[in-house]
Coordinates of C-alpha atoms in Angstrom, one line a residue:
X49 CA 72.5 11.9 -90.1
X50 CA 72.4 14.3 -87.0
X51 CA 72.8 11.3 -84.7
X52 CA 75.6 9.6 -86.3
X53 CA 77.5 13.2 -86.6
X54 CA 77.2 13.3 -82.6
X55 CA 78.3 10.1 -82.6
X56 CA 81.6 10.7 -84.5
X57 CA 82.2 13.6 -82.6
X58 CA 81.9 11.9 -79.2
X59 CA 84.6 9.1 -81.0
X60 CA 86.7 11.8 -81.9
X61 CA 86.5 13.6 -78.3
X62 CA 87.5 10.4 -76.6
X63 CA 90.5 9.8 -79.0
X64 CA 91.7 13.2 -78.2
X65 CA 91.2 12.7 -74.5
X66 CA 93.5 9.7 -75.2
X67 CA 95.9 11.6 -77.1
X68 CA 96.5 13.9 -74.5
X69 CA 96.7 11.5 -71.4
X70 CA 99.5 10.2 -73.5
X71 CA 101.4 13.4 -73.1
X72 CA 101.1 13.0 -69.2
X73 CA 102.7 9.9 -68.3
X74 CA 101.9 10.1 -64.3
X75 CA 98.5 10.2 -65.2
X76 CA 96.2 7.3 -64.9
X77 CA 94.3 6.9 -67.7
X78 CA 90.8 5.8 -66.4
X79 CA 88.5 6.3 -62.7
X80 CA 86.7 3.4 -62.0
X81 CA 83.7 4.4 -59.9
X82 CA 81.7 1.9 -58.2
X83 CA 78.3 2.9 -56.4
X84 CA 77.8 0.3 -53.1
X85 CA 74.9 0.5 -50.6
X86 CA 75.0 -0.2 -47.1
X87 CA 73.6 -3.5 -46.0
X88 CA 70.0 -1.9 -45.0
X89 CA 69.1 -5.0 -43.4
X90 CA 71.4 -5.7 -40.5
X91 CA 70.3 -4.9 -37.0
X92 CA 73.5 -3.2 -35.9
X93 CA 75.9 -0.6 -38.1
X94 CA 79.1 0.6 -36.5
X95 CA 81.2 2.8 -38.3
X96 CA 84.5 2.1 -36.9
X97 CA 83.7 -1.5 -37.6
X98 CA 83.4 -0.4 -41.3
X99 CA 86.8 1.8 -41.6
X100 CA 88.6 -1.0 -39.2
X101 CA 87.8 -3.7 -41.9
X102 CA 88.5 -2.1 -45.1
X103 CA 91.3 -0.1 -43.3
X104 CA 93.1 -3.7 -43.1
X105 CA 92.4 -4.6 -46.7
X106 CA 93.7 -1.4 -48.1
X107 CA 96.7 -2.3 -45.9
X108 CA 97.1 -6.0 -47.1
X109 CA 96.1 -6.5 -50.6
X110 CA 95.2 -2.7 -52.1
X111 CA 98.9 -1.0 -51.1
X112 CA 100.7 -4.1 -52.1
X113 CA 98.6 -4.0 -55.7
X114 CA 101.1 -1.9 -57.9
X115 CA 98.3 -1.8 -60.3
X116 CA 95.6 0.1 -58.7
X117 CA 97.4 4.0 -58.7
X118 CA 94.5 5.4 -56.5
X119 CA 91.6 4.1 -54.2
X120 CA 88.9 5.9 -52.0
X121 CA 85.8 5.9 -50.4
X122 CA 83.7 8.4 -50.8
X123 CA 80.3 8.6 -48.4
X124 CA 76.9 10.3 -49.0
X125 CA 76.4 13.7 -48.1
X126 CA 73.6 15.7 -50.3
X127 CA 72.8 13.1 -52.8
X128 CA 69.3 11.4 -53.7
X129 CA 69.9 7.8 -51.8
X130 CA 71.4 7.9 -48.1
X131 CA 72.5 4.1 -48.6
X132 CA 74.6 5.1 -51.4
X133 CA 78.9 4.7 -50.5
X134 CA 81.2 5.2 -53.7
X135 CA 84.6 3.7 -54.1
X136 CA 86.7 4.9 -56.9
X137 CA 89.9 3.0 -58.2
X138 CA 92.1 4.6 -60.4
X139 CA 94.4 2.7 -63.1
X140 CA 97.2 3.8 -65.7
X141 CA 95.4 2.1 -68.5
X142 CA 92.8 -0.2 -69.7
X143 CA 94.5 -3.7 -69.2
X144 CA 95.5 -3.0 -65.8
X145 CA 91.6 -2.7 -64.5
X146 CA 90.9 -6.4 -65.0
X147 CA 94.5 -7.3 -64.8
X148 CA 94.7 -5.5 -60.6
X149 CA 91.4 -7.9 -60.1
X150 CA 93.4 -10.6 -60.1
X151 CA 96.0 -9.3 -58.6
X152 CA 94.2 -8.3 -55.6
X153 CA 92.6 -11.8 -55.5
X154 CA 96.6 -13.0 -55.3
X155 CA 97.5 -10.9 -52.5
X156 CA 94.4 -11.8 -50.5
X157 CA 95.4 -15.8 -50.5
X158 CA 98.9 -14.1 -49.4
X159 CA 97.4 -12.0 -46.7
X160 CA 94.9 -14.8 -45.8
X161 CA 96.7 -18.1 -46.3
X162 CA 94.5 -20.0 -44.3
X163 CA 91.2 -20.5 -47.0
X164 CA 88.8 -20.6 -43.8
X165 CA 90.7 -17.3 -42.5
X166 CA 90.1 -15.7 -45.8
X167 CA 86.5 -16.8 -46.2
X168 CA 85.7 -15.8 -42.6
X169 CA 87.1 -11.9 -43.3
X170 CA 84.9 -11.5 -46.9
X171 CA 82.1 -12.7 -45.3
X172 CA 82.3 -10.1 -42.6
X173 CA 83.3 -7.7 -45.3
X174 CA 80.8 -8.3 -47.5
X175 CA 78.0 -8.3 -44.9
X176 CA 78.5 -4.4 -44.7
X177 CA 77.3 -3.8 -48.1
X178 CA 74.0 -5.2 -50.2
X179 CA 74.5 -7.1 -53.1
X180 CA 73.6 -3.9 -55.5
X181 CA 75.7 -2.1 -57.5
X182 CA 76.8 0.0 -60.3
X183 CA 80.0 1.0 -62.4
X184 CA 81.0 3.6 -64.5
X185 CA 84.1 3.8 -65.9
X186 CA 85.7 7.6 -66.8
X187 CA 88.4 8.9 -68.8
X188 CA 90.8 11.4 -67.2
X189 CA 91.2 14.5 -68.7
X190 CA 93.8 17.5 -69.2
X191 CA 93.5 20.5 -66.5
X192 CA 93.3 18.3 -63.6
X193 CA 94.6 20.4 -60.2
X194 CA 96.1 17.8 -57.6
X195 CA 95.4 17.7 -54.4
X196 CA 99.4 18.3 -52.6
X197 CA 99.1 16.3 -50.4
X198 CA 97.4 12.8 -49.1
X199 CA 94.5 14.6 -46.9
X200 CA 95.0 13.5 -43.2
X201 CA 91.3 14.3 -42.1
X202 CA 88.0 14.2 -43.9
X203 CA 87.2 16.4 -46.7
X204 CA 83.8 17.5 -48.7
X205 CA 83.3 16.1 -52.4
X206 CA 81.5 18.1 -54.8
X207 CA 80.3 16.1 -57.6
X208 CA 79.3 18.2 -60.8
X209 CA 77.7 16.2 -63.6
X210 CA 76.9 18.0 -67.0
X211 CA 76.5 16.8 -70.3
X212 CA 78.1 17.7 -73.6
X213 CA 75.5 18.8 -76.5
X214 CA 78.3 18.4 -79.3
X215 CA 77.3 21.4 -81.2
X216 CA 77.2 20.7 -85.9
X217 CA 79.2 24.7 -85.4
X218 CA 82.0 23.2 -82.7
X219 CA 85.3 21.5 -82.6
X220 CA 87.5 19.8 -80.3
X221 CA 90.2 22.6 -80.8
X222 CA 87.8 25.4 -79.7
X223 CA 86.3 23.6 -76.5
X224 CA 90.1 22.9 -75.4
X225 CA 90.7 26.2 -75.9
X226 CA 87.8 27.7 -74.1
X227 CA 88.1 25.0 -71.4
X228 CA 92.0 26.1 -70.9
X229 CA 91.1 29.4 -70.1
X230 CA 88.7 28.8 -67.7
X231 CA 90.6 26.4 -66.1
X232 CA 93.5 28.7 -65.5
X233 CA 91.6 32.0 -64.7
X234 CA 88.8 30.4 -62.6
X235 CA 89.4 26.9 -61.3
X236 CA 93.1 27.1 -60.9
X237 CA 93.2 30.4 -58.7
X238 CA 90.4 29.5 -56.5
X239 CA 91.9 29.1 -53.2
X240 CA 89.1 27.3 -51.9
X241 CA 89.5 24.1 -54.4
X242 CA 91.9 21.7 -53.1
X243 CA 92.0 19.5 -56.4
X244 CA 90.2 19.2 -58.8
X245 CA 89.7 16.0 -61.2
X246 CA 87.8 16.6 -65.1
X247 CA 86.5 13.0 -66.0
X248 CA 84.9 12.4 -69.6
X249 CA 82.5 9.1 -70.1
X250 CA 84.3 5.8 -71.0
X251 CA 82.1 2.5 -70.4
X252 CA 78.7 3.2 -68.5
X253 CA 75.2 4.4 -69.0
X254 CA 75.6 7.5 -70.5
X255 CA 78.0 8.2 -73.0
X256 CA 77.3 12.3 -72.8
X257 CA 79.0 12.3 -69.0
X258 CA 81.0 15.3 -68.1
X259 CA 82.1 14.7 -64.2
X260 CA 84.0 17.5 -62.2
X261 CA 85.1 16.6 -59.2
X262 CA 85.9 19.4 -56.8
X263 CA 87.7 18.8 -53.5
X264 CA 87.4 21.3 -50.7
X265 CA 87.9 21.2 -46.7
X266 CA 83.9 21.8 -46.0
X267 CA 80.3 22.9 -46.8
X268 CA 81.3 26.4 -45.8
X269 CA 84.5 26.4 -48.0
X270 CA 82.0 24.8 -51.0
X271 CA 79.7 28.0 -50.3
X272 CA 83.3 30.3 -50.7
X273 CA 84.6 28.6 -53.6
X274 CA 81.0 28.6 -55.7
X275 CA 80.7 33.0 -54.8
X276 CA 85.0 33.1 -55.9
X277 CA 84.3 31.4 -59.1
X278 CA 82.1 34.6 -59.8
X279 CA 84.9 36.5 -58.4
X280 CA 87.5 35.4 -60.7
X281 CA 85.8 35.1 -63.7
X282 CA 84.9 39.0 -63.3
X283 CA 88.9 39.3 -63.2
X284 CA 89.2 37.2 -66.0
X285 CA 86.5 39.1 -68.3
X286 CA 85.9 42.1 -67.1
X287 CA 84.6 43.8 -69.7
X288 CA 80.6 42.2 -69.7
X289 CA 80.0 41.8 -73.1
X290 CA 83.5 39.8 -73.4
X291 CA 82.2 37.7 -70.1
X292 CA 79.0 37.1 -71.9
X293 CA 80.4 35.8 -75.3
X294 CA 82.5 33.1 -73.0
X295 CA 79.9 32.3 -71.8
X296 CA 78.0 31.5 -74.6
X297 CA 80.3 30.2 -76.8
X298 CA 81.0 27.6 -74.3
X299 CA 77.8 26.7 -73.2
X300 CA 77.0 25.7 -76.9
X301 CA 79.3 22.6 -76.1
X302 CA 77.0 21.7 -73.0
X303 CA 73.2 20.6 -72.4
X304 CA 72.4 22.9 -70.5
X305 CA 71.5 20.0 -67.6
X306 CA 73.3 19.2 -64.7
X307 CA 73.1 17.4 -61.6
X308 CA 75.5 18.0 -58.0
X309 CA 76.3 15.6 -55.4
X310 CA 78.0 16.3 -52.4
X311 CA 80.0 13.0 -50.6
X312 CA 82.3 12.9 -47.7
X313 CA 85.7 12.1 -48.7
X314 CA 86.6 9.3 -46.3
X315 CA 90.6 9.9 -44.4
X316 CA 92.6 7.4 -43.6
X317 CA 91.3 4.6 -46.4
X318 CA 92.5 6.0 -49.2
X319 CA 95.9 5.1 -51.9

């Protein structure tokens, strides 16, 4: 009976996900995160071979695709595999994910007329990669802080996985509540953050997902921004034993387990 209860919850946390996405209607609905690796195998690897050729496919089939709302390559930093490239797509609802696939294979015949043409630049594109990988697909989430600009030079990732325990003594209403305040007190006023993207689980391999994706301009401003999120919760809660009930009354709504990865957030091939 414990399981199914979780179970319902998580239904009922995804519903109100959606109901709120449906308040914002500039924001895409679901991140589509795809985990490539590098073609280990060939003999030479050249970097501004790599950004040359997905630099012209962003600008002949993924600009011209009105329904992909975001792409960007993200490349490892501090995670466990060093082969490991990510490419996130994001789209304004669910029939627009498989609906831009064929889209995208549209303007490529337009950008490539010539079927030998075409053939010749996929081959060449796909020979960077290995034929591995994965996808996970996320559901956006209120609190989001946007980045103000498109960034014109590379920028560090911070990748924050937890996972939500769905507590028999919690409800939706509280954790939004809780989660609004810390999202205006901490993560808002940190200088440091340059956006910052909430993403529940949709479609993937683990339905407990919480991903937080934090955007700042380096390792040195990641260090700042971890010590100013002490800072400002301090403001926020002074008094200690008002700090420590936060705390605890949302970590009730979490695992307790968490993983961080650290990618490079790729300029100049992004939507």
């Amino acid at each position: 009976m414990k399981t199914m209860k979780n179970y319902f919850l998580m239904a009922v946390f995804i519903m109100c996900t959606a109901n709120l996405m449906a308040q914002e209607e500039e924001r895409p609905e679901f991140v589509v995160a795809t985990t490539m690796h590098w073609n280990m195998e060939q003999d030479e690897y050249d970097y501004d071979d790599f950004k040359a050729i997905e630099k012209e496919y962003l600008d002949k089939v993924v600009m011209k695709n009105e329904l992909i709302v975001g792409a960007s390559f993200f490349m490892h930093q501090f995670t466990e595999d060093n082969s490991e490239l990510l490419y996130v797509q994001t789209f304004k609802n669910w029939n627009d994910i498989h609906a831009a696939a064929q889209r995208s294979a549209e303007l490529a015949k337009e950008a490539w007329p010539d079927d030998e043409a075409r053939k010749a630049f996929f081959q060449k594109r796909n020979k960077l990669y290995s034929a591995d990988h994965s996808d996970e697909i996320y559901a956006t989430m209120d609190g989001a802080k946007h980045m103000s600009e498109m960034p014109t030079k590379d920028m560090t990732l911070y990748l924050q996985i937890r996972h939500f325990a769905f507590p028999e003594d919690g409800s939706n209403e509280e954790w939004e509540e809780l989660n609004k305040k810390y999202l205006e007190n901490v993560i808002h006023k940190n200088e440091y953050i340059k956006a910052y993207y909430p993403n529940a689980h949709y479609y993937g391999s683990d339905r407990t997902e919480f991903l937080e994706a934090f955007y700042v301009d380096s390792l040195t401003d990641l260090d700042k921004m971890l010590d100013n999120m002490g800072t400002l919760a301090n403001e926020a809660w002074p008094d200690e034993a008002a700090r420590e009930e936060m705390g605890k009354k949302m970590g009730k709504y979490y695992t307790g387990i968490h993983g961080d990865y650290i990618y490079t957030y790729i300029s100049g091939l992004s939507k």
